[in-house]
XYZ file of C-alpha atoms in Angstrom:
610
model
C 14.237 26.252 -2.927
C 14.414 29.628 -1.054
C 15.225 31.147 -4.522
C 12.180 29.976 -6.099
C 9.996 30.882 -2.984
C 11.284 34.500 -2.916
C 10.593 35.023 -6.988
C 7.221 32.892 -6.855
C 6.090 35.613 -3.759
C 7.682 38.816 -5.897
C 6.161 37.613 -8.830
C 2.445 37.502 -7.468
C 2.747 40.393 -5.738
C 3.879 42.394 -9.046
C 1.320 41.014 -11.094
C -1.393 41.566 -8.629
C -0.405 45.210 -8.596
C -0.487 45.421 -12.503
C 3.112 44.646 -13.517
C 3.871 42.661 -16.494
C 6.296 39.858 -17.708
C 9.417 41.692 -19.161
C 8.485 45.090 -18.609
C 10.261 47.008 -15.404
C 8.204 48.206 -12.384
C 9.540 50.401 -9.828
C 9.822 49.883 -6.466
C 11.817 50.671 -3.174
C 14.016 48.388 -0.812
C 11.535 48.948 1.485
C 8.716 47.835 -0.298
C 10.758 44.069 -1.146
C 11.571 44.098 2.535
C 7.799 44.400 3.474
C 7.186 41.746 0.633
C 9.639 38.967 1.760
C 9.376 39.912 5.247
C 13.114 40.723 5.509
C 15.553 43.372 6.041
C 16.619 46.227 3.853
C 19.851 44.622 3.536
C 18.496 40.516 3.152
C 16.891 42.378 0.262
C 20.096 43.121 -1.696
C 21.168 39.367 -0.801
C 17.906 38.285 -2.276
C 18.310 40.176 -6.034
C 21.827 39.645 -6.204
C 20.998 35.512 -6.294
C 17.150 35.958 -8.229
C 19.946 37.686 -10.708
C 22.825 35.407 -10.681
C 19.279 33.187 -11.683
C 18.884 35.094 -14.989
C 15.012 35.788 -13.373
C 15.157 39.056 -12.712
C 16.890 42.567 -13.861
C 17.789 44.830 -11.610
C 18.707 48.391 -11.570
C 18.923 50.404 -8.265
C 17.882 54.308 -7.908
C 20.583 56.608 -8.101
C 20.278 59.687 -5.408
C 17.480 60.560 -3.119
C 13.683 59.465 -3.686
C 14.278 57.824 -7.106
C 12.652 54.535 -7.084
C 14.904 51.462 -8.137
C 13.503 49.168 -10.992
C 12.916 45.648 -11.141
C 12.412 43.330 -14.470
C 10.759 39.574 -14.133
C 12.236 38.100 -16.864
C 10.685 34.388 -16.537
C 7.167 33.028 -16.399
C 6.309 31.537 -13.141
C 4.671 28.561 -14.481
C 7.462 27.427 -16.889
C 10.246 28.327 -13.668
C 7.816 26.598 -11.345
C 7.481 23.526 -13.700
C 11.421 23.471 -14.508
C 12.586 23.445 -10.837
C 9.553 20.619 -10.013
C 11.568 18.774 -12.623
C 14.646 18.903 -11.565
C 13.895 18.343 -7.919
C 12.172 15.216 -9.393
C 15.097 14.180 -11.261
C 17.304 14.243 -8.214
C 14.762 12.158 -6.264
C 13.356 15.105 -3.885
C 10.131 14.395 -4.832
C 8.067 15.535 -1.985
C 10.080 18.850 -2.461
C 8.858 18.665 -6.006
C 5.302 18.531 -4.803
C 4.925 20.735 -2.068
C 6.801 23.581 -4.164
C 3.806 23.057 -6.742
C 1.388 23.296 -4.660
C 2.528 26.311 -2.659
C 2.672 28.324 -5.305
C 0.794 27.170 -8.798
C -2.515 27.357 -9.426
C -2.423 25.693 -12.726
C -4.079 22.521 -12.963
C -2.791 22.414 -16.760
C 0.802 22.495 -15.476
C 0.312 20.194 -13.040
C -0.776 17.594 -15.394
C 2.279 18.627 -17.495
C 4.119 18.315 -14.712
C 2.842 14.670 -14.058
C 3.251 14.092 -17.766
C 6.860 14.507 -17.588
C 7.071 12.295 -14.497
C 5.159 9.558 -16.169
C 7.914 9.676 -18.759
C 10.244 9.460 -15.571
C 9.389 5.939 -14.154
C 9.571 2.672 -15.778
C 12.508 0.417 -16.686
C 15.702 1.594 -17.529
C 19.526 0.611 -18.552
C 21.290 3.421 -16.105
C 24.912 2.934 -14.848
C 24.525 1.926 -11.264
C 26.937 0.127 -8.938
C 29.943 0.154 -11.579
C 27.579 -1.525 -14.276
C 26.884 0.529 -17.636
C 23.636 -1.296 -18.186
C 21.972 -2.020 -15.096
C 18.341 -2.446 -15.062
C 16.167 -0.042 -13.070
C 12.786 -0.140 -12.462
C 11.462 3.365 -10.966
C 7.745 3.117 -9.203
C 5.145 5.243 -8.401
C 2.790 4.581 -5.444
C 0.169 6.912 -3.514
C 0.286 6.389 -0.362
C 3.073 5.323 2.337
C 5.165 2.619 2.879
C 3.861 2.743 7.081
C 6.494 -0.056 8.631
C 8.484 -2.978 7.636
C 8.728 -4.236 10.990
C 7.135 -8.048 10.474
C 5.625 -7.875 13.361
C 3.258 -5.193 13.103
C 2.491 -5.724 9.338
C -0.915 -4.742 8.749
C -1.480 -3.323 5.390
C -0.881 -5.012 1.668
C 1.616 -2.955 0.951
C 3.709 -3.090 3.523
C 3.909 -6.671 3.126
C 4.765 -6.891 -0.428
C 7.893 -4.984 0.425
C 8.661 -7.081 3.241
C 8.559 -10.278 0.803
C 11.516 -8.376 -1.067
C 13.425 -8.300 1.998
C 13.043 -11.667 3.560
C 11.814 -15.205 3.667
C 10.205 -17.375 6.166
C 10.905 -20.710 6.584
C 8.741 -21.827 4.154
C 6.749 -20.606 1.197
C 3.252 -21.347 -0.169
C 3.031 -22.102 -4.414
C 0.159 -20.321 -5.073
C 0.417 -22.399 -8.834
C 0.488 -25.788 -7.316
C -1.547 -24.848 -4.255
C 1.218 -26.526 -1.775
C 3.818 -25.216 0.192
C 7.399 -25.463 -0.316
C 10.518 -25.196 1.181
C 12.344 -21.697 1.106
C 14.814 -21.497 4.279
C 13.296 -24.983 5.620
C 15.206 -27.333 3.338
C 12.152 -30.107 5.017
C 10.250 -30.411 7.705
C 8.578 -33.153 10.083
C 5.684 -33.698 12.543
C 4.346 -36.483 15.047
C 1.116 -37.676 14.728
C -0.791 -35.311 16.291
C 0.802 -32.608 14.633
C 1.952 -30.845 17.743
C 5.204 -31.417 17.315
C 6.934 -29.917 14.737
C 10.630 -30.179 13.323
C 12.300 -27.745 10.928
C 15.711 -28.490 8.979
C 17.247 -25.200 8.075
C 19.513 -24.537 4.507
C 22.672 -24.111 5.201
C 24.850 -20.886 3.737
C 21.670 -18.272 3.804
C 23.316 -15.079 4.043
C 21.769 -11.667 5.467
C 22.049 -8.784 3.839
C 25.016 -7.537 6.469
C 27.286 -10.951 5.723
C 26.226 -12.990 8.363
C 25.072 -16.722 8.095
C 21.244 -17.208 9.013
C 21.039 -20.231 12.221
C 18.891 -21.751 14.250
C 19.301 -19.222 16.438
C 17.726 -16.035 14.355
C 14.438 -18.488 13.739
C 14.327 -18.908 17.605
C 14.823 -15.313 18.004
C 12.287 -14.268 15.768
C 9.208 -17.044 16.782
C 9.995 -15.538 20.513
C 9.873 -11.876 19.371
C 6.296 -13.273 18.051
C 5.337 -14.399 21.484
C 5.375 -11.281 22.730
C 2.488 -8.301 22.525
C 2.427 -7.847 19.093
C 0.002 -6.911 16.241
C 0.612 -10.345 14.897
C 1.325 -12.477 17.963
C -1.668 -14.499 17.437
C 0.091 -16.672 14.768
C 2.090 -18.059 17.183
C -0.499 -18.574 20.479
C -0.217 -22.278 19.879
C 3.825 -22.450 20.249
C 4.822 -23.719 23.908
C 8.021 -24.092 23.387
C 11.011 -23.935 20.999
C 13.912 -26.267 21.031
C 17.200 -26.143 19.073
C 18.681 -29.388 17.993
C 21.456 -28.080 16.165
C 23.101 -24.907 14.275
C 20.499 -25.805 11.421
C 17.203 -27.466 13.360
C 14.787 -26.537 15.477
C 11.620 -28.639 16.975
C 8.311 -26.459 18.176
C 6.215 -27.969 20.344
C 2.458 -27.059 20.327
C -0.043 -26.649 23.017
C -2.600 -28.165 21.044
C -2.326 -29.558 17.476
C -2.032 -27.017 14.626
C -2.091 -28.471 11.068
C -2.327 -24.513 9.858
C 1.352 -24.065 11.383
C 3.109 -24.808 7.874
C 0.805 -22.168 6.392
C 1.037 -19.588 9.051
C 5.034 -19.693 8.582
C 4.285 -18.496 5.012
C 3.126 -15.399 5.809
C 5.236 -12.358 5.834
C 4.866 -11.991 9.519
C 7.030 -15.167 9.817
C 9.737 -13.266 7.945
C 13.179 -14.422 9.708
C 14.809 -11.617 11.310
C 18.817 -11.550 12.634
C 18.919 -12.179 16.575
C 21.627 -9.193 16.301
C 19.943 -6.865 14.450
C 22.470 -6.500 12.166
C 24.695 -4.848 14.722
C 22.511 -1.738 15.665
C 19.992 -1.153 17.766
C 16.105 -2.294 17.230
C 14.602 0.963 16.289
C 17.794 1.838 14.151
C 17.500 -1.852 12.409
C 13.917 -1.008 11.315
C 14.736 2.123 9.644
C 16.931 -0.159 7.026
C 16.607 -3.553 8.038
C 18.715 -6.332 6.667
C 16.747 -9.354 5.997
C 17.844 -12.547 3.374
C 15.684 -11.641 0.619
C 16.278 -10.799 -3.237
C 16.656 -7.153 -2.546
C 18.314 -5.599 0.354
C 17.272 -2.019 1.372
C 19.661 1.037 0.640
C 17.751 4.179 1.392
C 14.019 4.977 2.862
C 12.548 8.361 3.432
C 9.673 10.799 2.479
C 10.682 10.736 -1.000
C 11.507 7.010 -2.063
C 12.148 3.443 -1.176
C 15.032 2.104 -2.860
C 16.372 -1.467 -3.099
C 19.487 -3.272 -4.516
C 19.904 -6.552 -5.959
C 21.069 -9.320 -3.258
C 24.044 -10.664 -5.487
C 24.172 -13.213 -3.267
C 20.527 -14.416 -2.744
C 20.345 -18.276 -1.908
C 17.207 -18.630 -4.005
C 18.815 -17.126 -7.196
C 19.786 -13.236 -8.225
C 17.246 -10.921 -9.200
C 16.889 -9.769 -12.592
C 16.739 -5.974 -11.733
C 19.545 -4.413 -10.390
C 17.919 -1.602 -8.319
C 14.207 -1.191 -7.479
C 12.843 2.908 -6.815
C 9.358 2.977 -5.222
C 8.439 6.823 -5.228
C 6.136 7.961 -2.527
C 3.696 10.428 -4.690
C 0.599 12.357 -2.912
C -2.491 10.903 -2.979
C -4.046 13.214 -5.339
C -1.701 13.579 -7.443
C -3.055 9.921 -8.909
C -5.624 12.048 -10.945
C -2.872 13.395 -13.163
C -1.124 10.238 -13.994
C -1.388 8.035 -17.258
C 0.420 5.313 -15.705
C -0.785 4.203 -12.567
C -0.009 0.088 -12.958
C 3.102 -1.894 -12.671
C 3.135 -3.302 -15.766
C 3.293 -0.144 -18.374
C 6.000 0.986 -16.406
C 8.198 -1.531 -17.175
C 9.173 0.358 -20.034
C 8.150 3.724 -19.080
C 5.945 6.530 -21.409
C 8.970 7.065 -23.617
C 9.146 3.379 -24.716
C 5.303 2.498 -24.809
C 4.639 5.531 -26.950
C 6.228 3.602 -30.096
C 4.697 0.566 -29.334
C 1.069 -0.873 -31.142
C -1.861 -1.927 -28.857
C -1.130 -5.342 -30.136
C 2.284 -6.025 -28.554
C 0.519 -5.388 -24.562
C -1.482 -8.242 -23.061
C -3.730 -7.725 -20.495
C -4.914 -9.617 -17.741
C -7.803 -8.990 -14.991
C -8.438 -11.508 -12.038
C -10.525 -10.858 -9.238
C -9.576 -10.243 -5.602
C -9.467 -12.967 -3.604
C -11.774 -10.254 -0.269
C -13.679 -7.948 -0.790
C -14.902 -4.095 0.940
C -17.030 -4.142 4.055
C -18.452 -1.846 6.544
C -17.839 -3.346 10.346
C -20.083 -2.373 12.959
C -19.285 -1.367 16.321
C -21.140 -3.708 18.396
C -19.461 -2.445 21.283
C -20.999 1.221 20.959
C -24.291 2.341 21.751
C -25.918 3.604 18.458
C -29.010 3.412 16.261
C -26.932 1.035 14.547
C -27.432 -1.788 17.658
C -30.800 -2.505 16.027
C -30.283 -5.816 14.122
C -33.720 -4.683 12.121
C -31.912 -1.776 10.914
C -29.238 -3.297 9.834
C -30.624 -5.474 7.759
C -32.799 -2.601 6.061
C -29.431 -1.245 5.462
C -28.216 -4.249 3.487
C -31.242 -4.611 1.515
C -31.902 -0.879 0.929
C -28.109 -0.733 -0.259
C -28.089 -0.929 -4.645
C -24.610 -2.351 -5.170
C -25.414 -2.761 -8.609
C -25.832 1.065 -9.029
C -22.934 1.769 -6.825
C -20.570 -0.185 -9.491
C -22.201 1.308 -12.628
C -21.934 4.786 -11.117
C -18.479 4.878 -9.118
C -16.822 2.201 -11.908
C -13.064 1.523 -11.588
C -12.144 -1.640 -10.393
C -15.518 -2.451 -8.857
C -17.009 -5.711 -10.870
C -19.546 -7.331 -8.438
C -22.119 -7.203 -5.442
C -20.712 -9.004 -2.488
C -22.448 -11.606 -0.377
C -19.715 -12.834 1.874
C -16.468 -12.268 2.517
C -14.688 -13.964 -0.587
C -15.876 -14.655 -4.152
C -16.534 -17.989 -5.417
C -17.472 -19.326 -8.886
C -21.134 -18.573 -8.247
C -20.400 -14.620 -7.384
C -21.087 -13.115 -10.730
C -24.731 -15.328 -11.359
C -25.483 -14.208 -7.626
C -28.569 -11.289 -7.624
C -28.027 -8.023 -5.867
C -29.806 -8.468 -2.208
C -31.536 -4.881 -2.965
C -35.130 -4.408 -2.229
C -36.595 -0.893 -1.562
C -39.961 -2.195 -0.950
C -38.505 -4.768 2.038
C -35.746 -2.225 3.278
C -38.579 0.493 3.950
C -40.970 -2.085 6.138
C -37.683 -2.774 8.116
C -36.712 0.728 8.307
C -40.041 1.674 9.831
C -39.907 -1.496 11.545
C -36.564 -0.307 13.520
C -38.113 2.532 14.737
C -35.073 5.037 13.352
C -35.828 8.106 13.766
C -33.315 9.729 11.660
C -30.499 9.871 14.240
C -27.013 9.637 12.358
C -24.885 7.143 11.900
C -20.849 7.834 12.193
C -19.261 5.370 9.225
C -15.410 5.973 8.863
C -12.868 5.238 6.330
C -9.544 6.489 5.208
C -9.141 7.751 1.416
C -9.138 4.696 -0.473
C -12.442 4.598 0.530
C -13.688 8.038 1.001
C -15.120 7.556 -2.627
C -17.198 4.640 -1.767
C -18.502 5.827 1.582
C -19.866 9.626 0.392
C -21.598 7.897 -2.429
C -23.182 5.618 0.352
C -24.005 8.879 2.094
C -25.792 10.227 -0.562
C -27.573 6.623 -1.858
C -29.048 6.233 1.459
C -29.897 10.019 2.635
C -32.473 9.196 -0.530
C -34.452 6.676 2.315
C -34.376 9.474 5.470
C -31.013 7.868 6.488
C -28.214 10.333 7.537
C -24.915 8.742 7.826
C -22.714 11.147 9.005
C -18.732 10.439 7.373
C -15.834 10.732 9.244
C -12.153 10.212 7.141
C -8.799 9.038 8.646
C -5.362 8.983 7.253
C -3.168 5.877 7.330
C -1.926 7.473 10.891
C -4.903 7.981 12.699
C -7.249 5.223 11.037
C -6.004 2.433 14.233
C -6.172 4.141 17.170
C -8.273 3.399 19.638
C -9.387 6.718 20.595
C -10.526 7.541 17.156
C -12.074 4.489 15.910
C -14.018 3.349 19.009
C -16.303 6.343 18.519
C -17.780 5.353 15.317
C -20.942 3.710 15.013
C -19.354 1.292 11.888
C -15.675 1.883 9.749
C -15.740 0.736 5.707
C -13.138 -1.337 4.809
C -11.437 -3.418 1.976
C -8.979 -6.661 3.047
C -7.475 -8.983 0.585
C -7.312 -13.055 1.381
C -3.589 -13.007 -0.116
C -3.146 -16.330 2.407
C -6.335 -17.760 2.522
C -7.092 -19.444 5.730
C -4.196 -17.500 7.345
C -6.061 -14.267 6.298
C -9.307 -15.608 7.931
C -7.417 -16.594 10.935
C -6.561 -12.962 10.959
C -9.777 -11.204 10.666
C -10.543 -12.987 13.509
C -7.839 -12.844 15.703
C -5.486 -9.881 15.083
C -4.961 -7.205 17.435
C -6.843 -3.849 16.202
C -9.007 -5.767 13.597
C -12.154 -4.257 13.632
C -13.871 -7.458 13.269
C -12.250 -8.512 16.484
C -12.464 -5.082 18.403
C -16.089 -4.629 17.712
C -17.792 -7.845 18.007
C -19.317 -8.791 21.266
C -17.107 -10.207 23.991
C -19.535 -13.427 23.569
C -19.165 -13.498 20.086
C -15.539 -13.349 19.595
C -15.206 -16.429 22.270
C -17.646 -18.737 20.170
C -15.063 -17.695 16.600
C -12.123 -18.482 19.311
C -13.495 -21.926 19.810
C -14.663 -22.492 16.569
C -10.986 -21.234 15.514
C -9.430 -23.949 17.290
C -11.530 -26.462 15.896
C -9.873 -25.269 12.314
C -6.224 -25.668 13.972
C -7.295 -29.241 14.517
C -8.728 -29.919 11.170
C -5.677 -31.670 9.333
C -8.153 -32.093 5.980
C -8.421 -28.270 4.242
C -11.741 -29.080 3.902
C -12.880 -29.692 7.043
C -10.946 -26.722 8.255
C -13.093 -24.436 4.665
C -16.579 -25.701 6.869
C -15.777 -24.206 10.024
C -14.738 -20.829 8.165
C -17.957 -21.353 6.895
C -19.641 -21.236 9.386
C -18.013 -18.388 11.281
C -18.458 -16.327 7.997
C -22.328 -16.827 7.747
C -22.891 -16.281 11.272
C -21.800 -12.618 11.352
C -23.024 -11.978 8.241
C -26.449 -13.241 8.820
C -26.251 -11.155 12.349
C -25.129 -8.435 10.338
C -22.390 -7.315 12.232
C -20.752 -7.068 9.257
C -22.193 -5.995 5.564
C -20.317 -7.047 2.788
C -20.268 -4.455 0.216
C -18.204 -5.411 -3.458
C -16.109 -7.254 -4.779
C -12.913 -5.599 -6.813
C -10.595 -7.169 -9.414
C -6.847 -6.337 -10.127
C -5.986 -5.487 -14.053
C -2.581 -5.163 -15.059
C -1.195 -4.656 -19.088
C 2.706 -5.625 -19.761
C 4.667 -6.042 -23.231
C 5.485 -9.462 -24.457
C 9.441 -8.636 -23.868
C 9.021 -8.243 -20.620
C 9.084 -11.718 -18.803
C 8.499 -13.106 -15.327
C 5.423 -11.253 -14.530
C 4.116 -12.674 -11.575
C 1.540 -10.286 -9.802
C 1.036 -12.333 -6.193
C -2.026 -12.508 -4.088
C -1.459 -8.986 -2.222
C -2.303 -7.558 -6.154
C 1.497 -6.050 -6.675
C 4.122 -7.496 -9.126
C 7.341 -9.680 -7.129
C 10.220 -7.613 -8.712
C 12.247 -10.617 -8.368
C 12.089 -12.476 -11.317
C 10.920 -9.474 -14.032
C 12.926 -9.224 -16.795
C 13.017 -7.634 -20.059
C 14.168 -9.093 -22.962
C 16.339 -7.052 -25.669
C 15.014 -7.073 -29.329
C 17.503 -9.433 -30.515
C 15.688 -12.082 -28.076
C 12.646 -11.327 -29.313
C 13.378 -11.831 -33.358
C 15.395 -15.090 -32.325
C 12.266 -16.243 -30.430
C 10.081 -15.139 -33.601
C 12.384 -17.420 -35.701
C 12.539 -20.518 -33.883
C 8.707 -20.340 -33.325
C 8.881 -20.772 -37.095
C-alpha cells in the first residue's frame, strides 16, 4: 500500500508540473524528499522498490549539479484499478476502497472498478475446507453488520445474521402461520397460561462441541432480565425452574399467551452459559451459537460463515457464506445489488436469457414514519400543525419522483388488502387553513434520519419549503443515530421498521428501550399503551389481541404523534436452478437451504416433466 501511495503522490505532482507518461523529467533528491515528506536517503529506499515495481525508471546524476531523471512508466488509473483488484481479491476490501478514493478522481474507473467486483460475488465451486467443489456464496451489503449480541439486536440486519447463528426454542412458520418446535421438541401450559413448560431436544450441539441444556436456556432468559435493549420480552417471567437436564417450567406474573411468539424472535436466540470458554466481550466478537452456520472471521472487511456439519435441523447447502461490508456510496456503481442475481454472479448471468430469471415483489409487512418528539418544546407541539403537515404532505408525488422501492401512501403502520385502493390524505387547500390556523410562523423544524433515509427526508425539505415550512435536516450514521444526546434534540426523526414478527414487532415499538415511539411519547401516553399492552398479553384469541393493536395504532396516529409516510416492497430475481429461495420477513434470503442445481439436474427435471 505504501508503494502505491508514494507513486500515486509522485505521479500527481509530475503531471501537475507538466511531465508526461513515459517521457523522463528531471529532478533532485531533494525535491522527492520535499514531495514524500522524507529524507534524502528514505528517497533512495523509495525508487529502489517503485523500480523493483516496473513503475518507474530511474537514472541518478552523475557529478555535481546534474539533475537525476525519473521515468513513470504506468498510468495511474490502470495501477490504481489493478492494486483495488487485487486487494479485493484477497478480501481487504476496505483497503480496496479507501486507496480509490484517496487518490482517483475517475468516476469511470470507479464504475470499472465496481464492474469487476460485481463479477466477484455470487456463487461459486472454490476448494475450501479440503473440498474441490464447495459452494460459496460471496455478498455485498452497504452498510455494517453493528452487533450480534441478541440482546441488543435492533436493526434488520443484524438479526438476519443472528438467525444463521442460532435458534430459540421455538420457531414461527411464516407458511402455515403457526409456530413450531426448533430446540423445544413440545411445550405445555396451565390454564391460565402463566405457567409454562418447555421440553428441550436432546444432542443440540454448539458450535464449540458442547451439548445445549437446560441450563444455557436458563442462562440466557436471566441475561434477558437484566437492563437490556430487549429486556422487555421477558418483563412477564417471575421465575424460571429447571426440572431436568432437558426441561424447564417459567412461571409468569400475569398470563402471557404472546410468550410462544416472543421466544421466536431472534432476541430469544439461546446462548452457552460458558460463553464458549472466553470471556463475554471476547464471545461476541465470534460467538458460537447452534445454528446452520457458525462464524469464522468478522472485521471491517467481511463477515464470513461456515457450514455447521453438524446442525441438528439438517446441513446447509452452502459450504461458506462471505458478506462484504462495501461503502455506502459505492451502491451507485453496482449492477447487482440483490441476493438473488448473485447466486450465480455477473460471469454466469451474462449467458443466461431474461426468460430463465423469475421475479418476485411482495410488500413490506411496516412501513417509513417520522416520530415526533413530544417530549421537546418545538413548533412541532401544535397538534394543528401537525396535522397540516400530514395533509399538506403529496405522497403520491414523493413515490413518482424519488421511485425505487416506494409503491404506496401510508395510512397506518402496516398495509392491509385495502392499502393500494386507499386515496392519498393530501389536500393543499385544508393543509393551508391549518397552517395559518397553527399560528407557525416559519420557525424550523429539526427532522433527523440516517442515510437510508437522507433521500426521503431532503425531498420532504424541499416539498414542504414550497408552503413557508422550513424543516431544517440533521443526518446520523448507524453510530450516532441512538444516543440520547443526539436524538433528544430533534423536534421529530424519519424512520422505516419492518413487522418481520408481527405482534412481537408491535410489542416492540411500544416497549423497547431507545424506540423513538417509546422515548418521545408523553409519560401519560406511554402508560395508557402499557395497559392496553397487557390487555394483548391476556388475549389468548389473535384476534382479540389484532383489536387492541388497533386501537393503540389509531390513537397515535389520529394524535399525530406519529405520521406515517410509505409503504415499500422487497423485489428479488433468481434462476430456476437455483432452489430453496426463501427470502424471510426481515426482506434478506436464509442461506440455509439455497442451493443450486447442476445442468444435468435441470435436463433430467426437463425430461421427466415430459
Amino acid at each position: 500500500m505504501i508503494a502505491i501511495e508514494r507513486y500515486c503522490t509522485l505521479y500527481d505532482k509530475l503531471r501537475d508540473s507538466g511531465g508526461r507518461l513515459r517521457q523522463p523529467v528531471e529532478v533532485s533528491l531533494e525535491q522527492l524528499a520535499d514531495t514524500w515528506y522524507c529524507t534524502v536517503r528514505n528517497v533512495k529506499l523509495i525508487i529502489r522498490k517503485l523500480e523493483e515495481e516496473h513503475w518507474v525508471e530511474w537514472r541518478a546524476g552523475r557529478g555535481r549539479g546534474h539533475l537525476s531523471r525519473i521515468t513513470l512508466l504506468i498510468e495511474k488509473d490502470s495501477l490504481l484499478l489493478e492494486q483495488a483488484q487485487s486487494l479485493a481479491s484477497q478480501g481487504e476490501y476496505k483497503s480496496a476502497f479507501a486507496l480509490m478514493d484517496d487518490y482517483l478522481d475517475d468516476v469511470q474507473v470507479k464504475s470499472m472498478f465496481m464492474s469487476w467486483l460485481n463479477g466477484h460475488f455470487g456463487h461459486r465451486k472454490e476448494t475450501r475446507h479440503g473440498m474441490n467443489d464447495a459452494d460459496v456464496l460471496r455478498c455485498p451489503v452497504y452498510f455494517p453488520l453493528t452487533t450480534l449480541d441478541t440482546a441488543e439486536l435492533v436493526y434488520a440486519f443484524d438479526s438476519h445474521m443472528v438467525r444463521q447463528l442460532f435458534n430459540t426454542l421455538v420457531q414461527f412458520d411464516h407458511v402455515r402461520n403457526c409456530i413450531v418446535s426448533s430446540i423445544a421438541h413440545t411445550w405445555e401450559h396451565d390454564e391460565e397460561g402463566k405457567v409454562w413448560t418447555f421440553y428441550l431436544r436432546k444432542g443440540i450441539m454448539f458450535h464449540h462441541g458442547v451439548e445445549l441444556s437446560a441450563d444455557d436456556v436458563i442462562f440466557t432468559l436471566n441475561r434477558l432480565q437484566a437492563d437490556r435493549t430487549q429486556s422487555w420480552m421477558v418483563r412477564t417471567i417471575d421465575s424460571i425452574e429447571k426440572l431436568s437436564h432437558y426441561a424447564i417450567r417459567l412461571y409468569l406474573t400475569m398470563p402471557n399467551w404472546l410468550l410462544p411468539r416472543l421466544l421466536c424472535s431472534t432476541t430469544m436466540s439461546i446462548i452457552p452459559m460458558d460463553w464458549g470458554g472466553v470471556q463475554e466481550a471476547e464471545y461476541w466478537e465470534l460467538p458460537s451459537g447452534t445454528g446452520p452456520f457458525r462464524i469464522m472471521e468478522w472485521n471491517d472487511n467481511q463477515c464470513i460463515l461456515q457450514a455447521h456439519t453438524a446442525y441438528f435441523q439438517g446441513r446447509p447447502h452452502l459450504d461458506e457464506v462471505r458478506i462484504v461490508f462495501l461503502p455506502s456510496d459505492s451502491a451507485a456503481y453496482a449492477d447487482q445489488t440483490n441476493w438473488s442475481g448473485l447466486m450465480y454472479g455477473m460471469d454466469y448471468s451474462k449467458t443466461m436469457t431474461d426468460a430463465e430469471w423469475k421475479r418476485v415483489e411482495w410488500l413490506s409487512r411496516g412501513c417509513n414514519l417520522i416520530h415526533w418528539n413530544m417530549n421537546k418544546d418545538g413548533p412541532h407541539q401544535s397538534y394543528v400543525l401537525r396535522r397540516a403537515l400530514n395533509v399538506l404532505l403529496d405522497r403520491q408525488r414523493m413515490i413518482q419522483e424519488l421511485e425505487e422501492d416506494r409503491v404506496y401512501p401510508a395510512r397506518s403502520f402496516y398495509p392491509k388488502e385495502t392499502t393500494p385502493l386507499e386515496r392519498d390524505l393530501f389536500d393543499p387547500g385544508y393543509g393551508m387553513k391549518l397552517l395559518k390556523e397553527s399560528g407557525y410562523d416559519g420557525s424550523k423544524i429539526v427532522i433527523m434520519t440516517y442515510a437510508k433515509h437522507e433521500k426521503d427526508l431532503y425531498w420532504l425539505q424541499s416539498h414542504y419549503s414550497q408552503y413557508g415550512i422550513v424543516i431544517e435536516v440533521q443526518i446520523e450514521d448507524w453510530r450516532t443515530v441512538r444516543k440520547p444526546e443526539r436524538y433528544q434534540h430533534a423536534d421529530g426523526m424519519l424512520n422505516g421498521f419492518i413487522l418481520a414478527e408481527e405482534e412481537v414487532c408491535l410489542l416492540e415499538l411500544f416497549e423497547q428501550k431507545g424506540s423513538y415511539i417509546k422515548e418521545w411519547m408523553t409519560p401519560d401516553m406511554n402508560n395508557w399503551i402499557h395497559d392496553m399492552l397487557n390487555h394483548v398479553l391476556c388475549c389468548q384469541q389473535p384476534e382479540h389481541r389484532w383489536l387492541r393493536f388497533a386501537d393503540i395504532e389509531r390513537r397515535i396516529v389520529e394524535d399525530g404523534s406519529v405520521m406515517p409516510l410509505l409503504h415499500k416492497k422487497f423485489n428479488t430475481k433468481y434462476h430456476q436452478r437455483v432452489r430453496g429461495i426463501g427470502t424471510n420477513t426481515l426482506g434478506w434470503i436464509d442461506f440455509k437451504d439455497i442451493w443450486v442445481a447442476p445442468q444435468e439436474a435441470e435436463l433430467t427435471q426437463k425430461s421427466n416433466l415430459t
